[in-house]
């Protein structure tokens, strides 16, 4: 397990508790966006990686295990443009 995977595994449950989104899907069908905990997790990961949002999304497209820990598929990730 990598440091990024460990970090993600720790931050997602915390984000779910803080946002109250424990049972919500990370990318609700027809919701047009992400659950709050997924956004918080992505933001924390961006800070942890010390990268821009665009670079974080690019990196996550190459890391399906990490996006899966958040509850997303790589296809769910937005275009960084």
CSV table of C-alpha atoms in Angstrom, one decimal:
chain,number,residue,atom,x,y,z
A,1,UNK,CA,0.0,0.0,0.0
A,2,UNK,CA,1.4,3.4,-1.0
A,3,UNK,CA,1.4,6.5,1.2
A,4,UNK,CA,-1.2,8.1,-1.1
A,5,UNK,CA,-3.4,5.0,-0.7
A,6,UNK,CA,-3.0,5.1,3.1
A,7,UNK,CA,-3.8,8.9,3.2
A,8,UNK,CA,-6.9,8.4,1.0
A,9,UNK,CA,-8.0,5.5,3.2
A,10,UNK,CA,-7.8,7.7,6.2
A,11,UNK,CA,-9.3,10.9,4.8
A,12,UNK,CA,-12.4,9.5,3.1
A,13,UNK,CA,-14.1,8.2,6.3
A,14,UNK,CA,-13.3,11.4,8.0
A,15,UNK,CA,-14.8,13.4,5.1
A,16,UNK,CA,-17.9,11.2,5.2
A,17,UNK,CA,-18.4,11.9,8.9
A,18,UNK,CA,-17.8,15.6,8.7
A,19,UNK,CA,-20.1,16.2,5.7
A,20,UNK,CA,-22.8,13.7,6.9
A,21,UNK,CA,-22.6,11.9,3.5
A,22,UNK,CA,-21.8,8.4,4.9
A,23,UNK,CA,-24.4,6.6,2.8
A,24,UNK,CA,-24.4,8.8,-0.2
A,25,UNK,CA,-22.8,7.7,-3.5
A,26,UNK,CA,-19.6,9.6,-4.4
A,27,UNK,CA,-21.0,10.3,-7.9
A,28,UNK,CA,-24.9,10.2,-7.6
A,29,UNK,CA,-26.7,9.2,-10.8
A,30,UNK,CA,-28.1,12.3,-12.5
A,31,UNK,CA,-26.8,14.4,-9.7
A,32,UNK,CA,-24.5,16.4,-12.0
A,33,UNK,CA,-21.7,16.4,-9.4
A,34,UNK,CA,-20.0,14.7,-6.6
A,35,UNK,CA,-21.1,14.1,-3.0
A,36,UNK,CA,-19.6,16.6,-0.6
A,37,UNK,CA,-17.3,13.9,1.0
A,38,UNK,CA,-15.8,13.2,-2.5
A,39,UNK,CA,-15.1,16.9,-3.1
A,40,UNK,CA,-13.5,17.2,0.4
A,41,UNK,CA,-11.4,14.1,-0.2
A,42,UNK,CA,-10.3,15.3,-3.6
A,43,UNK,CA,-9.4,18.7,-2.1
A,44,UNK,CA,-7.4,17.1,0.7
A,45,UNK,CA,-5.6,14.8,-1.8
A,46,UNK,CA,-4.7,17.9,-3.9
A,47,UNK,CA,-3.2,19.6,-0.8
A,48,UNK,CA,-1.4,16.3,0.2
A,49,UNK,CA,0.1,16.0,-3.3
A,50,UNK,CA,0.9,19.7,-3.4
A,51,UNK,CA,-0.4,20.0,-6.9
A,52,UNK,CA,-2.9,22.1,-8.8
A,53,UNK,CA,-6.4,20.8,-9.3
A,54,UNK,CA,-5.6,20.1,-13.0
A,55,UNK,CA,-2.6,18.1,-12.1
A,56,UNK,CA,-4.4,16.2,-9.4
A,57,UNK,CA,-7.2,15.2,-11.8
A,58,UNK,CA,-4.5,14.1,-14.4
A,59,UNK,CA,-2.7,12.0,-11.7
A,60,UNK,CA,-6.0,10.4,-10.5
A,61,UNK,CA,-6.8,9.3,-14.0
A,62,UNK,CA,-3.7,7.1,-13.8
A,63,UNK,CA,-4.6,5.8,-10.3
A,64,UNK,CA,-7.8,3.9,-10.5
A,65,UNK,CA,-7.2,2.3,-7.0
A,66,UNK,CA,-7.1,5.8,-5.4
A,67,UNK,CA,-10.3,7.0,-7.2
A,68,UNK,CA,-11.9,3.7,-6.2
A,69,UNK,CA,-11.1,4.4,-2.5
A,70,UNK,CA,-13.0,7.7,-2.9
A,71,UNK,CA,-15.9,5.9,-4.5
A,72,UNK,CA,-15.3,7.2,-8.0
A,73,UNK,CA,-14.4,5.7,-11.3
A,74,UNK,CA,-11.8,7.4,-13.4
A,75,UNK,CA,-14.6,8.1,-16.0
A,76,UNK,CA,-16.4,10.1,-13.2
A,77,UNK,CA,-13.5,12.6,-13.0
A,78,UNK,CA,-14.1,15.9,-14.6
A,79,UNK,CA,-12.1,17.3,-17.5
A,80,UNK,CA,-9.4,19.5,-15.9
A,81,UNK,CA,-10.1,22.3,-18.5
